[in-house]
CSV table of C-alpha atoms in Angstrom, one decimal:
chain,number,residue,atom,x,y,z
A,1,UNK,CA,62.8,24.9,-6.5
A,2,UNK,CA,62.3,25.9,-9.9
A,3,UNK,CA,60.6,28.7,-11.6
A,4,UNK,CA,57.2,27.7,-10.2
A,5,UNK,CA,58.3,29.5,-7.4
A,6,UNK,CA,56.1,32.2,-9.0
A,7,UNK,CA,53.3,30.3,-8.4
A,8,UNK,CA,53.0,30.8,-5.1
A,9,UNK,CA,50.1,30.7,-2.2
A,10,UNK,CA,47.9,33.7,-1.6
A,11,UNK,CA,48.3,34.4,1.6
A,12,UNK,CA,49.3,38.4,3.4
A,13,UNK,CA,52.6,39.1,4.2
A,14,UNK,CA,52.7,39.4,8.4
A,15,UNK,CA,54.9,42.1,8.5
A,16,UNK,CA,54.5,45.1,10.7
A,17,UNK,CA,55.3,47.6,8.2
A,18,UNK,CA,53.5,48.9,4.8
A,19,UNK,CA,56.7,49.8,3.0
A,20,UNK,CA,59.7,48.7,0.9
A,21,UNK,CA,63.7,49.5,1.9
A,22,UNK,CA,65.3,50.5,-1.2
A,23,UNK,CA,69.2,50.7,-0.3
A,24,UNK,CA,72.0,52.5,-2.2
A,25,UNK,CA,75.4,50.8,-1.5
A,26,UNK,CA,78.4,52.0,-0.8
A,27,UNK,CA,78.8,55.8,-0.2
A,28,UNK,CA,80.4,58.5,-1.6
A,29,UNK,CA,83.5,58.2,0.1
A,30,UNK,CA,83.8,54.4,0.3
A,31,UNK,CA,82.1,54.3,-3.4
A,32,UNK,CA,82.9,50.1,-4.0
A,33,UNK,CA,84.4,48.8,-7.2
A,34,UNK,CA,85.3,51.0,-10.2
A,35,UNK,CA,83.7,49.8,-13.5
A,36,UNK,CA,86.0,49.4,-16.5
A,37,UNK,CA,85.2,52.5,-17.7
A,38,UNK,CA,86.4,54.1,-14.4
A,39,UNK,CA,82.6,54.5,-12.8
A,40,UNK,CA,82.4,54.3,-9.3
A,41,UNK,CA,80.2,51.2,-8.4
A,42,UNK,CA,77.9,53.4,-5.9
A,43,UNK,CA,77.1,55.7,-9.2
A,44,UNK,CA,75.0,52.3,-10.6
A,45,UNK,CA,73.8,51.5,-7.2
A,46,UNK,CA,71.9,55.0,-6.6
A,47,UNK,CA,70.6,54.9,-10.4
A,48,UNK,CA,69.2,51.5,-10.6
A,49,UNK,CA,67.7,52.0,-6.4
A,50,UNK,CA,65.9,55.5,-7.7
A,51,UNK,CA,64.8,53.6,-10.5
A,52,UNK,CA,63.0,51.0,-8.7
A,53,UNK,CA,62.0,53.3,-6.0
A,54,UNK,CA,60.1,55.6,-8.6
A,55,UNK,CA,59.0,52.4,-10.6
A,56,UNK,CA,57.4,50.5,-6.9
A,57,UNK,CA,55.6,53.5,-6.1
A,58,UNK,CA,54.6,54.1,-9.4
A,59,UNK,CA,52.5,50.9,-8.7
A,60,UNK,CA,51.3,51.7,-5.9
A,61,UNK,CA,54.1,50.2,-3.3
A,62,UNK,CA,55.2,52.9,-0.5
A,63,UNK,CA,59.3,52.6,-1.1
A,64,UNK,CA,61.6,54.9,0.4
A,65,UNK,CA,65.8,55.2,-0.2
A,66,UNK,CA,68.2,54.4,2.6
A,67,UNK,CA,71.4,55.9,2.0
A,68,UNK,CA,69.5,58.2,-0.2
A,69,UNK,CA,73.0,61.3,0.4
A,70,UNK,CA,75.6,58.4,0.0
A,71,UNK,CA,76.7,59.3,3.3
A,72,UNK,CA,75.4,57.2,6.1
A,73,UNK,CA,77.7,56.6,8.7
A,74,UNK,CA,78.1,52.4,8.8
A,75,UNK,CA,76.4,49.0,7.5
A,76,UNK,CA,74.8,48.4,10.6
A,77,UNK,CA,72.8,52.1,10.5
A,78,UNK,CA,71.7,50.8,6.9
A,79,UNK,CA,68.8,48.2,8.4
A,80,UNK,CA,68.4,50.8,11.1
A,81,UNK,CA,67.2,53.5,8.9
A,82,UNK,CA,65.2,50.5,7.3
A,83,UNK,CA,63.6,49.6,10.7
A,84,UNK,CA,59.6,48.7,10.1
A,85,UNK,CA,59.9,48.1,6.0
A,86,UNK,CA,58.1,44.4,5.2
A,87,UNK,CA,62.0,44.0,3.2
A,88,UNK,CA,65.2,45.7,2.7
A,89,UNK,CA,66.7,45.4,-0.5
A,90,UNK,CA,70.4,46.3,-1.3
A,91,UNK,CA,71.0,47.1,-4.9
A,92,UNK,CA,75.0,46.8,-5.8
A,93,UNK,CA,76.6,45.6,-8.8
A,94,UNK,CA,79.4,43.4,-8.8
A,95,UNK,CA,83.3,43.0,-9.6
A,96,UNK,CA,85.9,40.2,-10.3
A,97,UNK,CA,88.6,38.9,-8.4
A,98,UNK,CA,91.5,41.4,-8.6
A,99,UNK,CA,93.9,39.0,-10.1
A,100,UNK,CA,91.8,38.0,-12.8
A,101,UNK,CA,91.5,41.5,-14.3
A,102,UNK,CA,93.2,42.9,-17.6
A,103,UNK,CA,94.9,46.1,-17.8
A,104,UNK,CA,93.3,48.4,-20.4
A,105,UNK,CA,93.4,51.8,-21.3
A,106,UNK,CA,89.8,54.0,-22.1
A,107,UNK,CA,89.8,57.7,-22.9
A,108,UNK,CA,93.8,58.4,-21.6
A,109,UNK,CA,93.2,56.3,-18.6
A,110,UNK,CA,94.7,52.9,-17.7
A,111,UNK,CA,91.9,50.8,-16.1
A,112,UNK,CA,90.6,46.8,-15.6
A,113,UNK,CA,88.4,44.9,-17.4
A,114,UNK,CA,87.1,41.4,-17.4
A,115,UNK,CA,84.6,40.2,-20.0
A,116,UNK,CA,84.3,36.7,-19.2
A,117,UNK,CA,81.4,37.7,-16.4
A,118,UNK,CA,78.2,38.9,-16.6
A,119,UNK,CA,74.7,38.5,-15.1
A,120,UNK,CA,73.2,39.5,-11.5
A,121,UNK,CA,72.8,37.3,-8.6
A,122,UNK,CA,71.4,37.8,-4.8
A,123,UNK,CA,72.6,36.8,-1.8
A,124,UNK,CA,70.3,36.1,1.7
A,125,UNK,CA,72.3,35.5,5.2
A,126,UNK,CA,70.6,32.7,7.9
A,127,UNK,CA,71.4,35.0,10.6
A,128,UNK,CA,68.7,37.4,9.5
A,129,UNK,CA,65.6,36.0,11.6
A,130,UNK,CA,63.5,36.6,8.5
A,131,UNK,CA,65.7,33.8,6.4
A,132,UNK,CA,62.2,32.4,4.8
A,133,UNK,CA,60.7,35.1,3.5
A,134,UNK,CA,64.5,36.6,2.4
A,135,UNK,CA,65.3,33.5,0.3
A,136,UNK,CA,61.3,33.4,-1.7
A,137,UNK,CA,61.9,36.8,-2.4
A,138,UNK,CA,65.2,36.5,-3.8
A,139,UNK,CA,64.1,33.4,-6.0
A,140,UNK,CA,60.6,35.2,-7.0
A,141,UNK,CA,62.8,38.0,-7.7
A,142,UNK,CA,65.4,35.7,-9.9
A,143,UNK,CA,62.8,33.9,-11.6
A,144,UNK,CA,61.0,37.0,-12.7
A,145,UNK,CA,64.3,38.9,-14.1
A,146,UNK,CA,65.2,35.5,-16.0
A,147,UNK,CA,61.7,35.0,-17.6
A,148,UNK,CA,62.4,38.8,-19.2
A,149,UNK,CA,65.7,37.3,-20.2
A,150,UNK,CA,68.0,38.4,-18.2
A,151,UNK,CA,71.3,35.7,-17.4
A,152,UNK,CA,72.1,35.6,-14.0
A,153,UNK,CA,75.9,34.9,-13.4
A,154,UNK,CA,77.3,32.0,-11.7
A,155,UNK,CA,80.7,32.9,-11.0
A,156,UNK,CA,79.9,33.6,-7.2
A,157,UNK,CA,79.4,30.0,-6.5
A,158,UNK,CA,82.9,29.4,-6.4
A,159,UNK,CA,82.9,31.1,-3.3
A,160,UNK,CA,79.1,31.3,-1.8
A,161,UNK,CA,77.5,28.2,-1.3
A,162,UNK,CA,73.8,28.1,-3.1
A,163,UNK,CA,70.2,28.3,-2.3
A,164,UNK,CA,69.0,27.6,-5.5
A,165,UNK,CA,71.4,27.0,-8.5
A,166,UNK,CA,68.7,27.9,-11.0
A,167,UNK,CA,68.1,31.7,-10.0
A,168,UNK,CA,71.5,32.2,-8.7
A,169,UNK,CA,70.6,32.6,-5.2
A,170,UNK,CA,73.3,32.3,-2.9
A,171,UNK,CA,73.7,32.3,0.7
A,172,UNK,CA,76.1,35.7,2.6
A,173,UNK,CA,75.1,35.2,6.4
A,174,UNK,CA,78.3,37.3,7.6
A,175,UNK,CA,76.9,40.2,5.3
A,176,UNK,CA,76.4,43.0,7.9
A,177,UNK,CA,73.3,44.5,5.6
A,178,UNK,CA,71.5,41.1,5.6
A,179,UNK,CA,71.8,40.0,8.7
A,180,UNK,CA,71.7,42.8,10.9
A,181,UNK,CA,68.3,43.7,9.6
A,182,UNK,CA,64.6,42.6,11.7
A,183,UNK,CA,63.1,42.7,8.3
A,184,UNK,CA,63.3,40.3,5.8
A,185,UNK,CA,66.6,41.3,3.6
A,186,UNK,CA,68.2,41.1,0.1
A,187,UNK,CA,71.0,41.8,-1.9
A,188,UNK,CA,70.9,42.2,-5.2
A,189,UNK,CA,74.3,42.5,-7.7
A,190,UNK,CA,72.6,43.7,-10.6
A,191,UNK,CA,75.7,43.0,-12.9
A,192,UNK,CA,79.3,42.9,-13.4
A,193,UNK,CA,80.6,46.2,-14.2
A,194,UNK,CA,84.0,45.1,-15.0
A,195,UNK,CA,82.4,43.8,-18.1
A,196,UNK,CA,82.6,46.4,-20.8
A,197,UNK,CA,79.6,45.2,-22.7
A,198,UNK,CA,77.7,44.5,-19.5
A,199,UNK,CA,78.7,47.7,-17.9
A,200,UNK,CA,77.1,50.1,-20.9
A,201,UNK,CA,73.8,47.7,-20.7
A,202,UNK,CA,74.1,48.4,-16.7
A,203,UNK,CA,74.1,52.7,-17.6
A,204,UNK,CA,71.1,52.0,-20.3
A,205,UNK,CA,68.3,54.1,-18.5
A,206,UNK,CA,65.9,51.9,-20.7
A,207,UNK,CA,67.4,48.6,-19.2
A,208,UNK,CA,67.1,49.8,-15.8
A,209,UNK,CA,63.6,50.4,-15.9
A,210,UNK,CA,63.0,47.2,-17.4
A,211,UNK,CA,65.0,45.5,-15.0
A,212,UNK,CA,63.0,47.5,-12.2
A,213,UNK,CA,59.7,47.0,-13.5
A,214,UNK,CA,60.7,42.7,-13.2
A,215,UNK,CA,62.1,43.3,-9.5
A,216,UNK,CA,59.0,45.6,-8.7
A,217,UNK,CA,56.9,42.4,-10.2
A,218,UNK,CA,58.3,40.1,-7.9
A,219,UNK,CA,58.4,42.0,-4.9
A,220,UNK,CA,54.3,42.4,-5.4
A,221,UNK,CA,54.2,38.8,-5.5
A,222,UNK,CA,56.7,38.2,-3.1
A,223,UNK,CA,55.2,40.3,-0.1
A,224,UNK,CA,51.1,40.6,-0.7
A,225,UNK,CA,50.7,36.8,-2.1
A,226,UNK,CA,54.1,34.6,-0.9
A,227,UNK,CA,54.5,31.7,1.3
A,228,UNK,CA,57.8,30.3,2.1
A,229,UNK,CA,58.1,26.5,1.2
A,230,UNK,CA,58.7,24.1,3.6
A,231,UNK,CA,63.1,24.9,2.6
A,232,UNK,CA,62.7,28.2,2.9
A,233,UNK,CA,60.6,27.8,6.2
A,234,UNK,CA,63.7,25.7,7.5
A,235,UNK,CA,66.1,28.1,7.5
A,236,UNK,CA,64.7,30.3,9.7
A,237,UNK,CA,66.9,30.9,13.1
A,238,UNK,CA,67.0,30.2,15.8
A,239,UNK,CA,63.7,27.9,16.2
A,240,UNK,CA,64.0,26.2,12.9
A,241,UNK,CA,63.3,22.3,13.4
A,242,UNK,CA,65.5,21.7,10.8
A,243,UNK,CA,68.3,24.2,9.9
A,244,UNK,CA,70.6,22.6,7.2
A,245,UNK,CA,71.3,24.9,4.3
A,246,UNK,CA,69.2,23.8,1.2
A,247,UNK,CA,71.8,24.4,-1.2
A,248,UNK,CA,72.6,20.5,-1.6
A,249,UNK,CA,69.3,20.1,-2.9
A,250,UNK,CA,69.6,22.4,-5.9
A,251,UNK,CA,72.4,21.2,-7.4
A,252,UNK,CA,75.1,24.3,-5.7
């Protein structure tokens, strides 16, 4: 599906709840990759989640934090806390591969770095029984950040198989976050913070609201006017007719 994914079918979201899962991850003591400046990856997580929060209810949307302290006491009590949202979406931001980091040193300290990634992706798991409505909002979501000009990265599809190529969608049904939730559920890498340009774009408090306001966009469109297409309808579980990942059909 291409980016007429926006143009989708007026129709009300039949979810039970009125309000949107914003969540931080990592925590403080398990705080995720370390940027190559030395910045704890849950540091941009809780930025760009209060960003978005403030920016959804700024239009209107009821949007509350899970993980809001950084310390909630597993992955599984993350979709708990979010029990009776329409969505849960999980803002991180994204590493490399340790062996394809470079030793660098910034400000006394030796750190890693690589520059040869950048962009955000999301990720959707079939074992979340909301699978439809989890991959149109991730591809609404895609399409919308890309037509503001942000690159989504690729790089992930050397290890997750893809729901659609062009918005970097991919498909994590182990993830505990996405799967474990009732709701429909997204993850969201909002960037590569082992990138040192991409990593000062990713602190840019004007960036981040610009980037919320295009996820905030699509998450209107997504809930209060989307209708799955007949792929994204398919890879609902357990009763799907027809179950076979759709990645094979986007080019992934």
């Amino acid at each position: 599906m291409g980016i007429g994914v926006l143009a989708v079918v007026v129709a009300p979201c039949a979810q039970a709840g009125d309000w949107i899962a914003v969540d931080i991850g990592h925590t403080l003591e398990a705080p995720g990759a370390i940027s190559a400046r030395g910045r704890s990856e849950f540091e941009f997580n809780r930025d760009l989640a209060r960003v978005l929060v403030h920016t959804l209810r700024a239009r209107g949307m009821r949007a509350e934090l899970v993980n809001a302290d950084g310390r909630i006491d597993s992955l599984q009590a993350r979709p708990r806390a979010a029990q009776g949202a329409r969505l849960l979406l999980s803002i991180h931001h994204d590493s490399v591969n340790a062996f394809e980091l470079r030793p660098w040193e910034w400000e006394g300290r030796m750190l890693d770095y690589n520059d040869a990634f950048a962009g955000h992706s999301l990720f959707v798991s079939r074992d979340n029984p909301q699978t439809a409505q989890s991959i149109l909002c991730a591809r609404v979501i895609g399409a919308r950040l890309q037509r503001m000009g942000f690159e989504p990265t690729h790089k992930n599809g050397r290890r997750r198989a893809y729901v659609d190529f062009e918005h970097a969608v991919h498909y994590f049904d182990g993830l505990a976050v996405l799967r474990h939730a009732t709701m429909p559920a997204v993850l969201f890498e909002a960037g590569v913070l082992k990138n040192r340009d991409e990593e000062l774009l990713l602190r840019d408090p004007a960036r981040q609201a610009r980037m919320a306001d295009g996820i905030a966009t699509a998450l209107a469109a997504c809930l209060d006017h989307g209708l799955p297409a007949d792929d994204e309808a398919a890879a609902d579980r357990p009763d799907a007719v027809d179950a076979r990942p759709v990645e094979g059909r986007r080019g992934g």
